[in-house]
Amino acid sequence: MAANASAVPKRSRRIVIVGIPGVGKTTVVSKVLDILRSKGKNANVVNYGTVMLEQASKIHNLKSRDEMRKLSIEAQRELQVHAATAISRMDDEIVIVDTHLFISTKEGFWPGIPMNVLQALKPTNLIMVTATPEEILNRRKSDQTRIRDEATEESLQRELGAANSLLFASTVITGCPALVAVNSEGHIEQTAETIVNAIASS
Ligand code: ATP
Ligand code: AMP
Ligand code: MG
């Protein structure tokens, strides 16, 4: 039987953007969305932490999104699974998920995208935003909108190392490509263009 072209679903893209706190994910992703929409793409961005916070606020007494990583791992895991389910239902042509490969908790680095979350999100692309430890440290210090964890260039180097390992481990599980997008100081637009070129070529 001949396939009905109109019945063939559009190939949807699920882009998971990761990177250590303060590297510039949310800033860059907002620019990526502007560019994609200006090209007429049906794209949407979801911030994983925001979805978790909507649910967390119903259950826990939180003053800010930065308090979620202080909750017990069990409580965070429940919120994480809840968010994965909600995000997996998004059906835009391009869905961009702004999230983390790991969360710094008092018990240590805890995976932001464990196997069950990867399976729910089904990423077609993994993109890690990165910068130098010095740049990230300065961005964390100058960003008054957030309550950032204490850090040094050495501790950021360890975070970047952990992120790198988890990024490539995730590609082995998903079979999707991983792009490392360098978000150099003052070059938000250029970083966003690099990401758009990787995901919106077709
Ligand atoms: P988090 O994981 O904590 O949400 P993030 O990775 O989303 O952090 P942003 O909140 O986007 O980081 O950016 C942190 C700060 O760095 C902001 O003040 C932002 O304006 C600034 N910033 C982002 N990218 C750049 C850049 N290329 N050059 C200079 N400043 C930047
Ligand atoms: P963000 O604004 O991206 O820093 O997210 C705010 C908070 O949401 C983070 O500090 C974490 O507590 C939580 N969060 C975001 N993504 C995840 C994830 N994939 N798994 C668990 N917690 C997450
Ligand atoms: Mg952010």
Short mmCIF file of C-alpha atoms and ligand atoms in Angstrom, two decimals:
data_model
loop_
_atom_site.label_atom_id
_atom_site.label_comp_id
_atom_site.label_asym_id
_atom_site.label_seq_id
_atom_site.Cartn_x
_atom_site.Cartn_y
_atom_site.Cartn_z
CA MET A 1 0.00 0.00 0.00
CA ALA A 2 1.36 3.46 -0.93
CA ALA A 3 2.20 5.67 2.02
CA ASN A 4 0.01 8.75 2.45
CA ALA A 5 2.54 11.61 2.60
CA SER A 6 0.19 13.83 4.61
CA ALA A 7 -0.07 11.11 7.27
CA VAL A 8 3.70 10.98 7.80
CA PRO A 9 4.45 12.82 11.05
CA LYS A 10 6.99 15.64 10.88
CA ARG A 11 10.36 14.62 12.28
CA SER A 12 10.41 16.26 15.68
CA ARG A 13 13.60 17.30 17.37
CA ARG A 14 14.18 17.10 21.09
CA ILE A 15 17.23 19.11 22.02
CA VAL A 16 18.57 18.70 25.54
CA ILE A 17 20.80 21.60 26.56
CA VAL A 18 23.11 21.04 29.50
CA GLY A 19 26.04 22.74 31.17
CA ILE A 20 27.16 23.60 34.67
CA PRO A 21 25.32 26.34 36.60
CA GLY A 22 26.11 29.87 35.45
CA VAL A 23 27.65 28.86 32.11
CA GLY A 24 24.85 30.69 30.27
CA LYS A 25 22.36 27.99 29.17
CA THR A 26 19.17 29.98 29.79
CA THR A 27 20.60 33.14 28.21
CA VAL A 28 21.79 31.29 25.10
CA VAL A 29 18.63 29.18 24.78
CA SER A 30 16.47 32.29 24.79
CA LYS A 31 18.49 33.62 21.84
CA VAL A 32 18.26 30.22 20.09
CA LEU A 33 14.48 30.38 20.39
CA ASP A 34 14.37 33.90 18.89
CA ILE A 35 16.48 32.77 15.93
CA LEU A 36 14.44 29.62 15.33
CA ARG A 37 11.15 31.50 15.45
CA SER A 38 12.49 34.17 13.09
CA LYS A 39 13.12 31.29 10.67
CA GLY A 40 9.48 30.24 11.03
CA LYS A 41 10.20 27.11 13.08
CA ASN A 42 7.66 25.74 15.54
CA ALA A 43 10.03 25.70 18.50
CA ASN A 44 9.51 25.79 22.24
CA VAL A 45 11.81 25.95 25.23
CA VAL A 46 11.16 24.30 28.55
CA ASN A 47 13.25 24.90 31.63
CA TYR A 48 13.35 21.61 33.55
CA GLY A 49 13.90 23.41 36.86
CA THR A 50 10.83 25.58 36.30
CA VAL A 51 8.65 22.53 35.70
CA MET A 52 10.04 20.95 38.87
CA LEU A 53 9.50 24.17 40.82
CA GLU A 54 5.82 24.40 39.82
CA GLN A 55 5.25 21.00 41.41
CA ALA A 56 7.70 21.58 44.31
CA SER A 57 5.87 24.74 45.37
CA LYS A 58 2.69 22.70 45.93
CA ILE A 59 4.48 20.30 48.28
CA HIS A 60 7.42 22.09 49.89
CA ASN A 61 7.92 25.49 51.46
CA LEU A 62 10.52 26.95 49.08
CA LYS A 63 11.70 30.53 48.72
CA SER A 64 13.51 30.03 45.41
CA ARG A 65 14.41 27.53 42.69
CA ASP A 66 17.89 27.36 44.24
CA GLU A 67 16.47 25.65 47.34
CA MET A 68 15.28 22.59 45.39
CA ARG A 69 18.75 21.04 45.31
CA LYS A 70 18.80 21.22 49.14
CA LEU A 71 15.77 18.88 49.40
CA SER A 72 16.32 15.17 50.11
CA ILE A 73 17.38 13.13 47.09
CA GLU A 74 14.12 11.21 47.40
CA ALA A 75 12.07 14.43 47.16
CA GLN A 76 14.17 15.72 44.26
CA ARG A 77 13.80 12.40 42.43
CA GLU A 78 10.02 12.59 42.67
CA LEU A 79 10.06 16.09 41.21
CA GLN A 80 12.52 15.01 38.53
CA VAL A 81 10.31 12.12 37.39
CA HIS A 82 7.22 14.33 37.43
CA ALA A 83 8.96 16.90 35.21
CA ALA A 84 10.24 14.23 32.80
CA THR A 85 6.68 12.98 32.30
CA ALA A 86 5.31 16.49 31.70
CA ILE A 87 8.09 17.40 29.26
CA SER A 88 7.80 14.12 27.35
CA ARG A 89 4.25 15.18 26.39
CA MET A 90 5.40 18.32 24.55
CA ASP A 91 4.83 17.92 20.84
CA ASP A 92 6.34 21.01 19.19
CA GLU A 93 8.45 20.43 16.08
CA ILE A 94 11.51 21.49 18.06
CA VAL A 95 11.50 21.09 21.85
CA ILE A 96 14.50 22.52 23.69
CA VAL A 97 15.01 21.33 27.26
CA ASP A 98 17.20 23.55 29.46
CA THR A 99 18.59 21.31 32.18
CA HIS A 100 21.61 19.83 33.97
CA LEU A 101 23.71 16.68 33.63
CA PHE A 102 24.11 16.63 37.38
CA ILE A 103 22.95 18.53 40.42
CA SER A 104 25.34 19.48 43.21
CA THR A 105 23.67 18.20 46.37
CA LYS A 106 25.01 17.80 49.89
CA GLU A 107 25.37 14.07 49.13
CA GLY A 108 27.49 14.81 46.06
CA PHE A 109 26.88 15.05 42.32
CA TRP A 110 23.47 13.54 41.56
CA PRO A 111 22.49 12.76 37.93
CA GLY A 112 20.10 15.23 36.33
CA ILE A 113 19.45 12.88 33.44
CA PRO A 114 19.54 9.31 34.78
CA MET A 115 18.46 6.46 32.50
CA ASN A 116 14.70 6.79 33.22
CA VAL A 117 14.79 10.53 32.42
CA LEU A 118 16.81 9.95 29.23
CA GLN A 119 14.26 7.35 28.14
CA ALA A 120 11.38 9.77 28.79
CA LEU A 121 13.02 12.76 27.08
CA LYS A 122 14.25 10.77 24.06
CA PRO A 123 16.75 13.43 22.98
CA THR A 124 17.71 13.69 19.32
CA ASN A 125 20.57 16.04 20.22
CA LEU A 126 22.57 16.69 23.36
CA ILE A 127 24.22 20.08 23.53
CA MET A 128 26.58 21.10 26.28
CA VAL A 129 27.23 24.80 26.76
CA THR A 130 30.67 25.45 28.16
CA ALA A 131 33.06 28.30 29.03
CA THR A 132 36.30 28.71 30.95
CA PRO A 133 36.26 28.32 34.77
CA GLU A 134 37.22 31.99 35.05
CA GLU A 135 34.27 33.11 32.89
CA ILE A 136 31.82 30.88 34.76
CA LEU A 137 33.06 32.08 38.14
CA ASN A 138 32.59 35.71 37.08
CA ARG A 139 29.12 35.00 35.66
CA ARG A 140 28.04 33.31 38.88
CA LYS A 141 29.38 36.19 40.96
CA SER A 142 27.78 38.93 38.89
CA ASP A 143 24.37 37.25 38.53
CA GLN A 144 22.33 38.69 41.41
CA THR A 145 19.14 36.90 40.33
CA ARG A 146 20.30 33.54 41.70
CA ILE A 147 21.68 32.03 44.89
CA ARG A 148 24.78 30.30 43.59
CA ASP A 149 26.88 27.71 45.43
CA GLU A 150 30.36 28.72 46.57
CA ALA A 151 32.95 27.89 43.93
CA THR A 152 36.58 28.32 42.93
CA GLU A 153 38.23 27.86 39.54
CA GLU A 154 39.46 24.46 40.80
CA SER A 155 35.98 23.31 41.87
CA LEU A 156 34.56 24.51 38.54
CA GLN A 157 37.23 22.50 36.73
CA ARG A 158 35.94 19.42 38.58
CA GLU A 159 32.34 20.27 37.63
CA LEU A 160 33.35 20.69 33.98
CA GLY A 161 35.12 17.32 34.08
CA ALA A 162 32.07 15.60 35.56
CA ALA A 163 29.82 17.23 32.94
CA ASN A 164 32.09 16.10 30.11
CA SER A 165 32.06 12.47 31.29
CA LEU A 166 28.29 12.42 31.75
CA LEU A 167 27.68 14.04 28.35
CA PHE A 168 29.48 11.30 26.45
CA ALA A 169 28.08 8.52 28.66
CA SER A 170 24.61 9.84 27.74
CA THR A 171 25.34 9.66 24.01
CA VAL A 172 26.26 6.00 24.34
CA ILE A 173 22.85 5.32 25.86
CA THR A 174 20.79 7.47 23.46
CA GLY A 175 22.84 7.05 20.29
CA CYS A 176 22.38 10.77 19.62
CA PRO A 177 25.16 13.25 18.79
CA ALA A 178 26.68 15.60 21.36
CA LEU A 179 27.74 19.12 20.49
CA VAL A 180 29.95 21.18 22.79
CA ALA A 181 29.06 24.87 22.30
CA VAL A 182 31.64 27.28 23.70
CA ASN A 183 29.85 30.32 25.16
CA SER A 184 32.71 32.84 25.10
CA GLU A 185 32.46 36.09 27.00
CA GLY A 186 30.22 38.58 25.17
CA HIS A 187 29.43 36.12 22.35
CA ILE A 188 25.92 34.95 23.26
CA GLU A 189 24.63 35.44 19.71
CA GLN A 190 27.50 33.47 18.20
CA THR A 191 26.93 30.58 20.64
CA ALA A 192 23.24 30.59 19.77
CA GLU A 193 24.03 30.55 16.03
CA THR A 194 26.31 27.53 16.52
CA ILE A 195 23.46 25.68 18.20
CA VAL A 196 20.89 26.70 15.58
CA ASN A 197 23.20 25.55 12.78
CA ALA A 198 23.47 22.17 14.46
CA ILE A 199 19.76 21.60 14.95
CA ALA A 200 17.86 23.45 12.26
CA SER A 201 19.72 22.58 9.07
CA SER A 202 16.77 20.71 7.58
P1 ATP B 1 21.74 27.91 35.75
O1 ATP B 1 22.18 26.53 35.38
O2 ATP B 1 22.09 28.20 37.16
O3 ATP B 1 20.32 28.19 35.41
P2 ATP B 1 22.64 29.13 33.30
O4 ATP B 1 23.62 28.20 32.70
O5 ATP B 1 21.26 29.07 32.79
O6 ATP B 1 22.65 28.92 34.89
P3 ATP B 1 22.47 31.95 32.81
O7 ATP B 1 21.52 32.25 33.91
O8 ATP B 1 21.94 31.90 31.43
O9 ATP B 1 23.24 30.58 33.16
O10 ATP B 1 23.68 32.97 32.80
C1 ATP B 1 24.41 33.28 33.99
C2 ATP B 1 24.91 34.72 33.88
O11 ATP B 1 25.89 34.79 32.85
C3 ATP B 1 23.83 35.73 33.50
O12 ATP B 1 24.03 36.90 34.26
C4 ATP B 1 24.06 35.97 32.01
O13 ATP B 1 23.66 37.27 31.61
C5 ATP B 1 25.57 35.80 31.90
N1 ATP B 1 26.05 35.32 30.57
C6 ATP B 1 25.60 34.25 29.89
N2 ATP B 1 26.30 34.08 28.75
C7 ATP B 1 27.20 35.06 28.71
C8 ATP B 1 28.24 35.43 27.77
N3 ATP B 1 28.46 34.76 26.65
N4 ATP B 1 28.99 36.50 28.07
C9 ATP B 1 28.78 37.22 29.20
N5 ATP B 1 27.82 36.94 30.12
C10 ATP B 1 27.06 35.86 29.88
P1 AMP B 2 18.14 25.93 36.71
O1 AMP B 2 17.31 27.15 36.66
O2 AMP B 2 18.39 25.29 35.38
O3 AMP B 2 19.42 26.11 37.49
O4 AMP B 2 17.29 24.87 37.53
C1 AMP B 2 16.92 25.15 38.86
C2 AMP B 2 17.00 23.91 39.70
O5 AMP B 2 16.13 22.91 39.13
C3 AMP B 2 18.36 23.23 39.79
O6 AMP B 2 19.23 23.84 40.72
C4 AMP B 2 17.94 21.85 40.24
O7 AMP B 2 17.61 21.85 41.62
C5 AMP B 2 16.64 21.63 39.45
N1 AMP B 2 16.86 20.86 38.20
C6 AMP B 2 16.97 21.35 36.94
N2 AMP B 2 17.12 20.33 36.06
C7 AMP B 2 17.12 19.18 36.80
C8 AMP B 2 17.22 17.80 36.50
N3 AMP B 2 17.36 17.33 35.25
N4 AMP B 2 17.16 16.91 37.53
C9 AMP B 2 17.01 17.34 38.80
N5 AMP B 2 16.91 18.61 39.15
C10 AMP B 2 16.96 19.53 38.17
MG MG B 3 19.42 28.67 33.70
#
